Short mmCIF file of C-alpha atoms in Angstrom, two decimals:
data_model
loop_
_atom_site.label_atom_id
_atom_site.label_comp_id
_atom_site.label_asym_id
_atom_site.label_seq_id
_atom_site.Cartn_x
_atom_site.Cartn_y
_atom_site.Cartn_z
CA UNK V 1 0.43 -0.11 0.08
CA UNK V 2 1.20 3.23 -1.10
CA UNK V 3 1.30 6.66 0.85
CA UNK V 4 -0.46 9.32 0.61
CA UNK V 5 0.42 11.88 -1.35
CA UNK V 6 1.48 14.88 0.37
CA UNK V 7 0.26 16.73 -2.86
CA UNK V 8 -3.15 15.66 -2.23
CA UNK V 9 -3.39 18.92 0.90
CA UNK V 10 -3.66 21.27 -1.52
CA UNK V 11 -6.44 19.43 -3.21
CA UNK V 12 -7.63 19.08 -0.17
CA UNK V 13 -7.43 22.67 1.15
CA UNK V 14 -9.53 23.78 -2.08
CA UNK V 15 -11.78 21.00 -1.64
CA UNK V 16 -12.96 22.33 1.80
CA UNK V 17 -12.86 25.96 0.77
CA UNK V 18 -14.96 25.63 -2.66
CA UNK V 19 -17.27 23.39 -0.33
CA UNK V 20 -17.92 26.38 2.26
CA UNK V 21 -18.71 28.93 -0.48
CA UNK V 22 -20.65 26.96 -2.20
CA UNK V 23 -22.79 25.74 1.47
CA UNK V 24 -22.39 28.76 3.08
CA UNK V 25 -24.35 30.42 0.30
CA UNK V 26 -26.42 27.74 -0.53
CA UNK V 27 -27.23 27.52 3.44
CA UNK V 28 -29.36 31.06 3.50
CA UNK V 29 -30.58 30.66 -0.40
CA UNK V 30 -33.98 29.56 0.25
CA UNK V 31 -34.89 32.16 3.65
CA UNK V 32 -33.74 34.41 0.99
CA UNK V 33 -35.89 33.33 -1.61
CA UNK V 34 -38.49 33.35 0.67
CA UNK V 35 -38.23 36.36 2.70
CA UNK V 36 -36.65 38.71 0.70
CA UNK V 37 -37.61 38.26 -3.08
CA UNK V 38 -41.41 37.22 -1.56
CA UNK V 39 -41.39 33.70 -3.12
CA UNK V 40 -43.84 30.96 -1.85
CA UNK V 41 -42.24 27.85 -0.61
CA UNK V 42 -43.27 25.74 -3.79
CA UNK V 43 -41.21 28.36 -6.00
CA UNK V 44 -38.05 29.10 -3.69
CA UNK V 45 -37.66 24.98 -3.77
CA UNK V 46 -38.09 24.45 -7.09
CA UNK V 47 -35.80 27.28 -8.06
CA UNK V 48 -32.68 25.55 -6.17
CA UNK V 49 -33.13 22.48 -7.51
CA UNK V 50 -33.32 24.10 -11.15
CA UNK V 51 -29.85 25.17 -10.41
CA UNK V 52 -29.52 22.07 -8.65
CA UNK V 53 -29.84 20.08 -11.66
CA UNK V 54 -28.45 22.76 -13.78
CA UNK V 55 -24.64 22.06 -11.41
CA UNK V 56 -24.77 18.51 -12.03
CA UNK V 57 -25.43 19.03 -15.65
CA UNK V 58 -22.75 21.50 -16.53
CA UNK V 59 -19.90 18.68 -15.73
CA UNK V 60 -20.48 17.64 -18.96
CA UNK V 61 -18.99 20.02 -20.16
CA UNK V 62 -16.07 20.85 -17.01
CA UNK V 63 -14.39 17.25 -18.09
CA UNK V 64 -15.12 17.52 -21.93
CA UNK V 65 -12.90 20.69 -21.85
CA UNK V 66 -9.97 18.67 -19.25
CA UNK V 67 -10.21 15.65 -20.59
CA UNK V 68 -9.97 17.02 -24.55
CA UNK V 69 -8.01 19.94 -24.22
CA UNK V 70 -6.46 21.61 -21.58
CA UNK V 71 -5.94 19.30 -18.51
CA UNK V 72 -7.62 18.45 -15.22
CA UNK V 73 -5.22 21.02 -12.86
CA UNK V 74 -5.55 24.64 -15.71
CA UNK V 75 -9.27 23.34 -15.95
CA UNK V 76 -9.87 23.94 -12.52
CA UNK V 77 -7.83 26.89 -11.50
CA UNK V 78 -9.66 28.50 -15.14
CA UNK V 79 -13.12 27.48 -14.56
CA UNK V 80 -12.77 28.81 -10.26
CA UNK V 81 -12.97 32.64 -11.42
CA UNK V 82 -15.53 32.83 -13.06
CA UNK V 83 -17.04 30.65 -9.79
CA UNK V 84 -16.13 33.56 -7.87
CA UNK V 85 -17.08 36.28 -9.41
CA UNK V 86 -20.90 34.49 -9.61
CA UNK V 87 -20.36 34.56 -6.23
CA UNK V 88 -19.80 38.81 -5.48
CA UNK V 89 -22.23 38.94 -8.78
CA UNK V 90 -24.95 37.40 -5.92
CA UNK V 91 -23.52 39.48 -3.10
CA UNK V 92 -24.89 42.87 -4.57
CA UNK V 93 -28.38 41.87 -5.11
CA UNK V 94 -29.30 43.07 -2.00
CA UNK V 95 -29.01 46.31 -2.93
CA UNK V 96 -30.51 47.16 -5.85
CA UNK V 97 -34.06 48.95 -5.33
CA UNK V 98 -36.37 46.39 -7.14
CA UNK V 99 -37.91 43.18 -6.35
CA UNK V 100 -37.73 42.20 -9.98
CA UNK V 101 -33.86 43.80 -10.12
CA UNK V 102 -32.85 40.86 -7.24
CA UNK V 103 -34.64 38.08 -8.71
CA UNK V 104 -32.52 38.85 -12.34
CA UNK V 105 -28.83 38.60 -10.11
CA UNK V 106 -29.88 36.54 -7.44
CA UNK V 107 -30.96 34.24 -11.35
CA UNK V 108 -27.24 36.33 -13.09
CA UNK V 109 -25.23 34.98 -10.25
CA UNK V 110 -26.73 31.54 -9.14
CA UNK V 111 -26.04 31.08 -13.06
CA UNK V 112 -22.05 31.59 -13.41
CA UNK V 113 -22.09 30.07 -9.46
CA UNK V 114 -23.67 26.91 -11.61
CA UNK V 115 -21.41 27.26 -14.33
CA UNK V 116 -17.97 27.49 -11.74
CA UNK V 117 -19.23 24.94 -9.67
CA UNK V 118 -20.33 21.86 -11.94
CA UNK V 119 -17.33 23.87 -14.15
CA UNK V 120 -15.05 22.33 -11.92
CA UNK V 121 -16.33 19.37 -9.94
CA UNK V 122 -15.72 16.43 -12.24
CA UNK V 123 -12.26 17.69 -12.21
CA UNK V 124 -11.65 18.07 -8.30
CA UNK V 125 -13.07 14.44 -8.00
CA UNK V 126 -10.99 13.20 -10.61
CA UNK V 127 -7.53 14.95 -9.79
CA UNK V 128 -7.42 13.76 -6.24
CA UNK V 129 -7.45 10.15 -7.87
CA UNK V 130 -4.80 11.41 -9.94
CA UNK V 131 -2.72 11.48 -7.45
CA UNK V 132 -2.58 7.57 -6.45
CA UNK V 133 -0.21 5.91 -9.11
CA UNK V 134 -0.85 3.33 -8.77
CA UNK V 135 -5.06 2.68 -9.29
CA UNK V 136 -4.76 -1.14 -8.52
CA UNK V 137 -4.21 -0.12 -4.67
CA UNK V 138 -7.76 -0.59 -3.39
CA UNK V 139 -7.47 0.81 0.22
CA UNK V 140 -4.95 4.51 -0.37
CA UNK V 141 -7.58 4.72 -3.09
CA UNK V 142 -10.01 4.38 -0.43
CA UNK V 143 -8.77 6.94 2.07
CA UNK V 144 -8.27 9.39 -0.68
CA UNK V 145 -11.59 9.39 -1.30
CA UNK V 146 -12.07 9.28 2.13
CA UNK V 147 -9.94 11.86 3.58
CA UNK V 148 -11.25 14.31 0.06
CA UNK V 149 -14.95 14.25 1.15
CA UNK V 150 -14.31 14.73 4.85
CA UNK V 151 -12.76 17.73 3.71
CA UNK V 152 -15.88 18.32 1.06
CA UNK V 153 -17.93 18.16 5.17
CA UNK V 154 -15.13 20.30 6.60
CA UNK V 155 -16.35 22.95 5.03
CA UNK V 156 -20.35 22.46 4.81
CA UNK V 157 -19.43 22.31 8.65
CA UNK V 158 -18.15 25.67 8.93
CA UNK V 159 -20.32 27.17 6.66
CA UNK V 160 -23.90 25.90 7.60
CA UNK V 161 -22.42 27.88 11.10
CA UNK V 162 -20.95 30.64 10.17
CA UNK V 163 -22.62 31.96 6.95
CA UNK V 164 -26.65 31.94 9.14
CA UNK V 165 -23.90 34.05 11.78
CA UNK V 166 -22.89 36.67 8.87
CA UNK V 167 -26.47 37.33 7.89
CA UNK V 168 -28.10 37.67 11.05
CA UNK V 169 -25.61 40.51 12.41
CA UNK V 170 -24.24 41.58 8.39
CA UNK V 171 -26.77 40.55 6.79
CA UNK V 172 -27.74 39.52 3.15
CA UNK V 173 -24.77 40.63 1.52
CA UNK V 174 -21.70 40.33 3.46
CA UNK V 175 -22.97 36.31 3.28
CA UNK V 176 -22.74 36.41 0.14
CA UNK V 177 -19.83 38.04 -0.04
CA UNK V 178 -17.68 35.55 2.14
CA UNK V 179 -18.23 33.29 0.54
CA UNK V 180 -16.82 34.53 -2.31
CA UNK V 181 -13.81 35.59 -0.64
CA UNK V 182 -13.46 31.43 0.53
CA UNK V 183 -13.47 30.82 -3.27
CA UNK V 184 -10.49 32.94 -3.99
CA UNK V 185 -8.32 31.08 -1.30
CA UNK V 186 -9.68 27.84 -2.33
CA UNK V 187 -8.13 29.10 -6.14
CA UNK V 188 -5.19 30.19 -4.56
CA UNK V 189 -4.62 27.23 -2.50
CA UNK V 190 -4.71 25.13 -6.01
CA UNK V 191 -2.40 27.19 -7.41
CA UNK V 192 0.20 26.81 -4.34
CA UNK V 193 0.41 23.58 -5.24
CA UNK V 194 1.22 23.49 -9.15
CA UNK V 195 4.42 22.44 -8.90
CA UNK V 196 3.88 19.38 -6.79
CA UNK V 197 0.64 17.78 -8.76
CA UNK V 198 1.09 14.97 -10.86
CA UNK V 199 -0.90 15.56 -14.34
CA UNK V 200 -2.12 13.37 -17.39
CA UNK V 201 -2.26 15.39 -20.08
CA UNK V 202 -5.62 15.61 -21.64
CA UNK V 203 -6.27 12.21 -23.21
CA UNK V 204 -9.09 12.82 -25.35
CA UNK V 205 -8.09 14.48 -28.17
CA UNK V 206 -10.40 12.38 -30.92
CA UNK V 207 -13.39 12.42 -28.22
CA UNK V 208 -15.47 13.65 -31.96
CA UNK V 209 -18.48 13.36 -33.33
CA UNK V 210 -17.34 11.32 -36.29
CA UNK V 211 -15.43 8.77 -33.85
CA UNK V 212 -18.29 8.52 -31.37
CA UNK V 213 -20.51 7.72 -34.59
CA UNK V 214 -18.66 5.26 -35.59
CA UNK V 215 -17.94 3.16 -32.62
CA UNK V 216 -21.43 3.32 -31.86
CA UNK V 217 -21.87 1.61 -35.12
CA UNK V 218 -18.52 -0.50 -34.48
CA UNK V 219 -17.10 0.39 -37.75
CA UNK V 220 -13.84 -1.65 -38.80
CA UNK V 221 -12.47 2.75 -40.00
CA UNK V 222 -13.02 3.74 -36.73
CA UNK V 223 -9.76 1.21 -35.39
CA UNK V 224 -7.95 1.87 -37.78
CA UNK V 225 -7.94 6.11 -37.60
CA UNK V 226 -8.56 6.04 -33.78
CA UNK V 227 -6.59 2.51 -32.75
CA UNK V 228 -8.25 -0.02 -31.40
CA UNK V 229 -7.51 0.82 -27.57
CA UNK V 230 -9.56 4.18 -28.06
CA UNK V 231 -12.50 2.88 -30.18
CA UNK V 232 -12.77 0.53 -27.12
CA UNK V 233 -12.57 2.81 -23.57
CA UNK V 234 -15.30 5.49 -25.70
CA UNK V 235 -17.53 2.36 -26.44
CA UNK V 236 -17.36 1.17 -23.01
CA UNK V 237 -17.52 4.40 -21.56
CA UNK V 238 -19.51 6.71 -23.03
CA UNK V 239 -21.93 4.99 -24.98
CA UNK V 240 -22.77 2.63 -22.12
CA UNK V 241 -23.13 5.37 -19.84
CA UNK V 242 -24.78 7.65 -22.60
CA UNK V 243 -27.30 5.52 -23.20
CA UNK V 244 -28.78 5.60 -20.26
CA UNK V 245 -28.39 9.14 -19.81
CA UNK V 246 -29.30 10.61 -23.01
CA UNK V 247 -32.99 9.33 -21.74
CA UNK V 248 -32.90 12.47 -19.29
CA UNK V 249 -34.67 14.56 -21.73
CA UNK V 250 -37.55 12.73 -22.79
CA UNK V 251 -38.38 12.45 -19.36
CA UNK V 252 -39.30 15.83 -19.24
CA UNK V 253 -39.94 16.90 -22.58
CA UNK V 254 -42.95 14.89 -21.74
CA UNK V 255 -43.58 16.37 -18.70
CA UNK V 256 -45.68 18.83 -20.07
CA UNK V 257 -48.64 16.03 -21.77
CA UNK V 258 -48.21 13.88 -18.55
CA UNK V 259 -49.70 16.95 -16.31
CA UNK V 260 -51.83 16.91 -18.87
CA UNK V 261 -53.47 14.07 -19.26
CA UNK V 262 -53.43 13.82 -15.21
CA UNK V 263 -55.24 16.82 -14.67
CA UNK V 264 -57.74 15.15 -17.51
CA UNK V 265 -58.00 12.04 -14.87
CA UNK V 266 -58.30 13.69 -11.73
CA UNK V 267 -61.22 15.35 -13.73
CA UNK V 268 -63.04 11.78 -14.76
CA UNK V 269 -62.32 9.44 -11.98
CA UNK V 270 -62.22 11.95 -9.36
CA UNK V 271 -58.81 11.17 -8.46
CA UNK V 272 -56.24 12.97 -6.32
CA UNK V 273 -54.35 15.84 -8.72
CA UNK V 274 -51.69 14.03 -6.32
CA UNK V 275 -52.34 10.56 -6.77
CA UNK V 276 -52.64 10.80 -11.18
CA UNK V 277 -49.78 13.03 -11.18
CA UNK V 278 -47.78 10.00 -9.49
CA UNK V 279 -49.75 7.93 -12.19
CA UNK V 280 -48.91 10.11 -15.65
CA UNK V 281 -44.77 9.66 -13.96
CA UNK V 282 -45.40 5.43 -13.65
CA UNK V 283 -46.49 6.25 -17.16
CA UNK V 284 -43.36 7.90 -17.73
CA UNK V 285 -41.22 5.39 -16.39
CA UNK V 286 -43.11 2.51 -18.32
CA UNK V 287 -42.81 4.31 -21.27
CA UNK V 288 -39.45 4.56 -21.07
CA UNK V 289 -38.58 1.03 -20.51
CA UNK V 290 -41.20 -0.28 -22.82
CA UNK V 291 -38.64 1.85 -25.80
CA UNK V 292 -35.04 0.57 -23.53
CA UNK V 293 -36.40 -3.21 -24.04
CA UNK V 294 -37.64 -2.60 -27.99
CA UNK V 295 -34.03 -0.76 -28.56
CA UNK V 296 -32.46 -3.86 -27.02
CA UNK V 297 -34.38 -6.21 -29.12
CA UNK V 298 -33.36 -4.50 -32.56
CA UNK V 299 -29.86 -4.60 -31.68
CA UNK V 300 -29.71 -8.16 -30.70
CA UNK V 301 -32.13 -8.84 -33.77
CA UNK V 302 -29.66 -6.81 -36.20
CA UNK V 303 -26.85 -8.05 -34.35
CA UNK V 304 -25.71 -4.48 -33.95
CA UNK V 305 -21.84 -3.52 -32.73
CA UNK V 306 -20.86 -1.96 -30.14
CA UNK V 307 -22.14 -1.99 -26.54
CA UNK V 308 -25.43 -1.76 -27.62
CA UNK V 309 -25.14 -4.38 -30.03
CA UNK V 310 -23.63 -7.15 -27.16
CA UNK V 311 -25.61 -5.68 -24.65
CA UNK V 312 -29.04 -6.38 -26.21
CA UNK V 313 -27.45 -10.21 -27.48
CA UNK V 314 -26.88 -10.95 -23.91
CA UNK V 315 -30.52 -10.36 -22.84
CA UNK V 316 -32.07 -11.57 -25.50
CA UNK V 317 -30.33 -13.71 -28.11
CA UNK V 318 -29.27 -16.80 -26.82
CA UNK V 319 -25.58 -17.51 -25.07
CA UNK V 320 -23.92 -19.34 -27.34
CA UNK V 321 -25.11 -16.49 -30.42
CA UNK V 322 -24.00 -14.53 -28.12
CA UNK V 323 -20.23 -16.22 -27.91
CA UNK V 324 -20.62 -16.89 -31.75
CA UNK V 325 -20.31 -13.61 -32.76
CA UNK V 326 -19.23 -11.33 -30.31
CA UNK V 327 -15.72 -11.59 -27.88
CA UNK V 328 -14.70 -12.56 -25.21
CA UNK V 329 -13.78 -8.53 -24.27
CA UNK V 330 -16.98 -7.42 -26.24
CA UNK V 331 -18.91 -9.00 -24.27
CA UNK V 332 -17.11 -8.95 -20.55
CA UNK V 333 -16.81 -5.01 -21.07
CA UNK V 334 -20.52 -4.90 -22.74
CA UNK V 335 -21.65 -6.75 -18.26
CA UNK V 336 -19.05 -4.27 -17.04
CA UNK V 337 -21.11 -1.31 -18.41
CA UNK V 338 -24.53 -2.86 -17.22
CA UNK V 339 -23.28 -3.00 -14.09
CA UNK V 340 -22.33 0.80 -13.81
CA UNK V 341 -25.82 2.13 -15.72
CA UNK V 342 -28.18 -0.20 -13.13
CA UNK V 343 -25.66 1.39 -10.44
CA UNK V 344 -26.25 5.44 -12.24
CA UNK V 345 -29.97 4.57 -12.45
CA UNK V 346 -31.23 3.32 -8.94
CA UNK V 347 -28.58 5.61 -7.73
CA UNK V 348 -31.15 8.52 -8.55
CA UNK V 349 -33.48 8.29 -5.83
CA UNK V 350 -30.83 8.21 -3.21
CA UNK V 351 -29.28 11.92 -4.46
CA UNK V 352 -32.67 13.52 -5.64
CA UNK V 353 -33.50 12.86 -1.73
CA UNK V 354 -30.07 13.93 -0.48
CA UNK V 355 -30.35 17.19 -2.45
CA UNK V 356 -34.60 17.75 -1.30
CA UNK V 357 -33.06 18.25 2.11
CA UNK V 358 -31.61 21.52 2.40
CA UNK V 359 -34.67 22.56 1.37
CA UNK V 360 -37.18 20.71 2.64
CA UNK V 361 -35.61 19.93 6.06
CA UNK V 362 -34.99 23.76 6.55
CA UNK V 363 -38.84 24.67 5.60
CA UNK V 364 -39.40 22.09 8.02
CA UNK V 365 -36.85 23.19 10.34
CA UNK V 366 -38.42 26.77 10.44
CA UNK V 367 -41.87 25.89 11.88
CA UNK V 368 -39.47 24.64 15.10
CA UNK V 369 -38.16 25.51 18.70
CA UNK V 370 -34.70 27.51 17.86
CA UNK V 371 -31.47 27.05 20.33
CA UNK V 372 -30.94 31.12 22.06
CA UNK V 373 -27.01 31.34 22.90
CA UNK V 374 -24.55 34.26 24.32
CA UNK V 375 -21.21 34.41 21.74
CA UNK V 376 -19.61 37.70 23.07
CA UNK V 377 -22.35 39.35 24.10
CA UNK V 378 -23.70 39.14 20.77
CA UNK V 379 -27.44 36.24 21.41
CA UNK V 380 -26.95 33.80 17.96
CA UNK V 381 -29.74 31.89 17.22
CA UNK V 382 -29.22 27.80 16.88
CA UNK V 383 -32.12 27.73 14.13
CA UNK V 384 -33.27 25.10 10.37
CA UNK V 385 -30.72 26.77 9.17
CA UNK V 386 -27.94 26.08 11.68
CA UNK V 387 -28.87 22.96 12.48
CA UNK V 388 -27.99 21.62 8.39
CA UNK V 389 -23.73 22.24 9.70
CA UNK V 390 -25.43 18.62 12.14
CA UNK V 391 -24.46 16.81 8.96
CA UNK V 392 -21.19 17.22 7.95
CA UNK V 393 -20.37 17.23 11.54
CA UNK V 394 -20.89 13.87 11.91
CA UNK V 395 -19.68 12.82 8.38
CA UNK V 396 -16.01 14.07 10.20
CA UNK V 397 -16.17 11.94 12.99
CA UNK V 398 -17.30 9.06 10.79
CA UNK V 399 -15.73 8.59 7.92
CA UNK V 400 -12.66 8.05 9.75
CA UNK V 401 -14.95 5.85 12.38
CA UNK V 402 -15.97 4.08 9.62
CA UNK V 403 -12.44 3.60 7.28
CA UNK V 404 -9.79 2.89 9.21
CA UNK V 405 -12.24 0.98 11.83
CA UNK V 406 -15.43 -0.70 10.03
CA UNK V 407 -14.66 -1.51 6.78
CA UNK V 408 -11.63 -3.99 7.38
CA UNK V 409 -14.12 -6.05 9.44
CA UNK V 410 -16.81 -6.67 8.18
CA UNK V 411 -16.20 -8.75 5.03
CA UNK V 412 -18.24 -8.72 1.92
CA UNK V 413 -19.71 -6.43 2.98
CA UNK V 414 -16.95 -3.36 2.64
CA UNK V 415 -17.83 -4.42 -1.44
CA UNK V 416 -18.54 -0.42 -3.31
CA UNK V 417 -22.04 -1.99 -4.22
CA UNK V 418 -23.76 -3.10 -0.72
CA UNK V 419 -22.48 -0.09 0.65
CA UNK V 420 -24.11 1.97 -1.27
CA UNK V 421 -27.48 -0.55 -1.59
CA UNK V 422 -27.37 -0.46 2.26
CA UNK V 423 -27.09 3.40 2.37
CA UNK V 424 -29.91 4.21 0.22
CA UNK V 425 -32.68 1.87 2.17
CA UNK V 426 -31.22 3.87 5.39
CA UNK V 427 -32.03 7.61 3.32
CA UNK V 428 -35.28 6.38 3.12
CA UNK V 429 -35.74 6.25 6.65
CA UNK V 430 -34.19 9.17 7.92
CA UNK V 431 -37.25 10.75 5.72
CA UNK V 432 -39.75 8.44 7.93
CA UNK V 433 -38.35 10.43 10.97
CA UNK V 434 -38.59 13.13 9.09
CA UNK V 435 -42.46 12.53 8.79
CA UNK V 436 -43.26 11.38 11.69
CA UNK V 437 -42.07 14.71 13.05
CA UNK V 438 -43.97 16.66 10.60
CA UNK V 439 -47.28 14.67 12.23
CA UNK V 440 -45.79 16.01 15.46
CA UNK V 441 -45.61 20.00 14.08
CA UNK V 442 -48.96 19.67 12.63
CA UNK V 443 -51.01 18.28 15.34
CA UNK V 444 -49.83 21.58 17.73
CA UNK V 445 -46.64 20.30 19.18
CA UNK V 446 -43.50 22.51 19.67
CA UNK V 447 -40.52 20.80 19.32
CA UNK V 448 -36.88 21.79 19.21
CA UNK V 449 -35.30 22.27 15.90
CA UNK V 450 -32.50 19.04 18.52
CA UNK V 451 -34.80 16.58 17.50
CA UNK V 452 -33.89 17.09 14.11
CA UNK V 453 -30.88 15.07 15.14
CA UNK V 454 -32.47 11.61 15.60
CA UNK V 455 -33.01 11.64 11.24
CA UNK V 456 -29.75 13.39 10.44
CA UNK V 457 -27.83 10.69 11.71
CA UNK V 458 -29.49 8.39 9.93
CA UNK V 459 -28.57 10.45 6.36
CA UNK V 460 -25.82 11.67 7.24
CA UNK V 461 -24.81 6.87 7.86
CA UNK V 462 -26.64 7.12 4.23
CA UNK V 463 -24.25 9.39 3.37
CA UNK V 464 -21.22 7.95 3.98
CA UNK V 465 -21.62 4.37 2.51
CA UNK V 466 -23.94 6.36 -0.86
CA UNK V 467 -21.80 9.24 -2.19
CA UNK V 468 -18.17 8.52 -0.41
CA UNK V 469 -18.04 5.15 -1.70
CA UNK V 470 -19.85 6.25 -4.99
CA UNK V 471 -17.37 8.45 -6.10
CA UNK V 472 -14.85 6.06 -5.72
CA UNK V 473 -17.41 3.30 -7.86
CA UNK V 474 -16.99 6.67 -10.18
CA UNK V 475 -13.59 6.46 -10.39
CA UNK V 476 -12.62 3.13 -10.46
CA UNK V 477 -15.34 2.48 -12.75
CA UNK V 478 -13.88 4.77 -16.16
CA UNK V 479 -11.56 3.51 -18.13
CA UNK V 480 -8.15 5.06 -17.65
CA UNK V 481 -8.30 7.66 -20.53
CA UNK V 482 -12.08 9.25 -19.24
CA UNK V 483 -12.38 9.59 -16.38
CA UNK V 484 -13.64 13.59 -15.65
CA UNK V 485 -16.07 12.32 -18.30
CA UNK V 486 -17.39 9.15 -16.86
CA UNK V 487 -17.11 11.03 -12.66
CA UNK V 488 -19.66 13.91 -14.00
CA UNK V 489 -21.90 11.55 -15.06
CA UNK V 490 -21.96 10.23 -11.99
CA UNK V 491 -22.79 14.01 -11.69
CA UNK V 492 -25.31 13.73 -13.77
CA UNK V 493 -27.37 11.84 -11.54
CA UNK V 494 -28.52 14.61 -9.59
CA UNK V 495 -29.80 16.62 -11.83
CA UNK V 496 -32.21 13.60 -12.79
CA UNK V 497 -32.70 13.45 -9.17
CA UNK V 498 -33.22 17.44 -8.83
CA UNK V 499 -35.79 17.40 -12.20
CA UNK V 500 -37.53 14.81 -10.04
CA UNK V 501 -38.06 16.60 -6.77
CA UNK V 502 -39.02 19.61 -9.44
CA UNK V 503 -42.22 17.27 -10.73
CA UNK V 504 -43.15 15.61 -8.13
CA UNK V 505 -42.31 19.04 -6.02
CA UNK V 506 -45.12 20.68 -8.87
CA UNK V 507 -47.53 17.41 -8.33
CA UNK V 508 -47.72 17.81 -4.07
CA UNK V 509 -47.56 21.11 -4.08
CA UNK V 510 -46.36 21.50 -0.39
CA UNK V 511 -42.01 20.45 -0.12
CA UNK V 512 -43.03 20.07 3.49
CA UNK V 513 -45.49 17.78 3.87
CA UNK V 514 -46.10 14.25 6.11
CA UNK V 515 -47.17 13.18 2.68
CA UNK V 516 -43.86 14.71 0.99
CA UNK V 517 -41.66 12.46 3.27
CA UNK V 518 -43.31 9.31 3.42
CA UNK V 519 -43.46 9.38 -0.53
CA UNK V 520 -39.78 10.19 -1.02
CA UNK V 521 -39.01 7.22 2.32
CA UNK V 522 -40.71 4.99 0.86
CA UNK V 523 -39.02 5.34 -3.06
CA UNK V 524 -35.66 4.97 -1.87
CA UNK V 525 -36.59 1.82 0.67
CA UNK V 526 -38.35 0.05 -2.42
CA UNK V 527 -35.28 1.25 -4.64
CA UNK V 528 -32.48 0.30 -2.45
CA UNK V 529 -34.37 -3.15 -1.79
CA UNK V 530 -34.33 -3.81 -5.94
CA UNK V 531 -30.04 -2.10 -5.99
CA UNK V 532 -29.62 -4.74 -3.07
CA UNK V 533 -31.54 -8.07 -5.48
CA UNK V 534 -29.99 -7.06 -8.07
CA UNK V 535 -26.28 -5.97 -6.32
CA UNK V 536 -25.54 -8.92 -4.37
CA UNK V 537 -26.44 -11.59 -7.18
CA UNK V 538 -23.40 -13.44 -7.53
CA UNK V 539 -23.09 -12.66 -11.89
CA UNK V 540 -22.96 -8.92 -10.95
CA UNK V 541 -20.98 -8.58 -7.66
CA UNK V 542 -18.23 -10.57 -9.55
CA UNK V 543 -17.85 -7.10 -11.97
CA UNK V 544 -17.10 -5.11 -8.86
CA UNK V 545 -14.35 -2.82 -8.69
#
C-alpha cells in the first residue's frame, strides 16, 4: 500500500474552501428567496432544485474541456475564477432597489456559480484520484477519497454555522460575499501546489462526434483511424453511459403532456391531483422501459456491433449465439458497463432525497423552536439554517471511523455496491423519521430543533455509504482516459434526481408535508431493496471494482 500522496493536501484544502463557499451560499438561499424576494415555498424549492440540476449537468462541459484541451489542473484553475465572479454578483443583489432587479441579479449570480462549481466538480474529483499513481491500490484509493469527502464536510460544517451568523449580524450582502472570498482562497490553494501535482495530460484528442458515430456503429475504420484502445474505451465508457443519459430529456419533454393527462384523469375519475400525477410519472417510467427494451431487442436481432448490440444480445439471444458473434472481451466490457448503468440509474432516488434535505428539512425546521446562545455578548440563534451543520459534523466523525475501523472487518459488506444499497435504504428510513416529526408538528406540538438530530444521524450514515463510495466506484469504473467524463455522468444522476424533485413538488404542492416525506422515503426504501437484490447477485458482484 502506497503512502497518502503529500500533494493531496492542496487539493483537499481547495475542496474544503470551495465547499464552504457553496454550502455557505446555499444555507441561506431558500430563506433569502422566501423572506427577501417574496417567493412561495414551492417557488423557492423549484428554483433551488433547477439550480442544482444545472450544476450537475455542467460537469459534462468541464470534463470535456479537461479531457480534450486543458487537463484537469488548468480547467479547475480557470473555471474557479468564474465561480468567484458568481459569488460577488450574488452579493450585489441586496443593493438593488426593486424586487424584480433583485431576482434578476440572483438568477445571474446563481447561473454563474453553477458554471463554476459544475465545471470544476468532475475535474477535482478525478484530480485527487490522479495523485494515487498506483490505481490498483484499492486501500489507498479508498483512504484518499475518504479524506477528500471529509474535507467537503469540513467546509460545509463551518459554512452552515458561520454564514447564517453573518447573515444575522451583517445582512445578506456580506453573507453572500464571504463565500466569494473563500472561493478566492480555494483558487489560491490550488495554485500553490502547481509544482507538486502528478498531471495526466488531455487524452481525448479524438473525442469527436465522428468517432462516437463510428464507435456506435462498430466500424472497423474507427480502429484504423483512432486506434483500437481509444475506440474500446470510448465505446465501453461513454456510449454505454450516454445510452442511459439520453433518456433524461425525454422524461421532461413528456412532462407537459403528462401533466395535462393527469389533470384530465383527475377530472374524469375523481382521483386527486397528486394520485393522478404519480400515475403519470409511472406512465413515463413504463414508456422509457418499453422504449429501451424495444431498442435492445432490435440491436440483438440485427447483430449491431458496439455496446448496444452486445448488451441486447446478452439480454435476448441464447448464450451460444452471443458468444459466437462477439469476442470475450466485448462481452466482458458490455457486462461491466451494464452494471455501471444500473448503479447510476438506481442511485437517482438517493440524490433526489439528499438534495431535497437542505430545502424541505429547513422549511420543517423553520416551524421548530430554535436554541439561543450568547456569544461575545451577542445573541445567536441555532435554528433551521444552522441545524444543517450537524450533518457534516457527523460525517467528519464517522468517515475516518468507518473507513479505518469498520470496513476492514465486515468482509463482503465492505464492497462498494453492498455499501451503496444499504445507504439508499437508510436514506428512506431517515425520511420516515422526518415524516414522524412532521406529524407531531402538524398536531400542534412545539418541538425543539434538536429533534432533527435523529434523521440527520440516519441520513449521514446513508451519505457515507453512498456518496463517498460512489465517487470511488465511478472513478475506478471509468476507462483510464475517461475519468473526468465518467465522474461527470455520475454527477449527472443528481441532475435527474433534482428534476424528479421539481416534478414531484409540482404534484404534491407542499415540499415539507407529511405525505411528501412519506412519498420520498418509500421511494428510496423500495429502490434500495431492488438495488441490493440486483447487485448482491453473484454474477453482478463478480464485476465490482
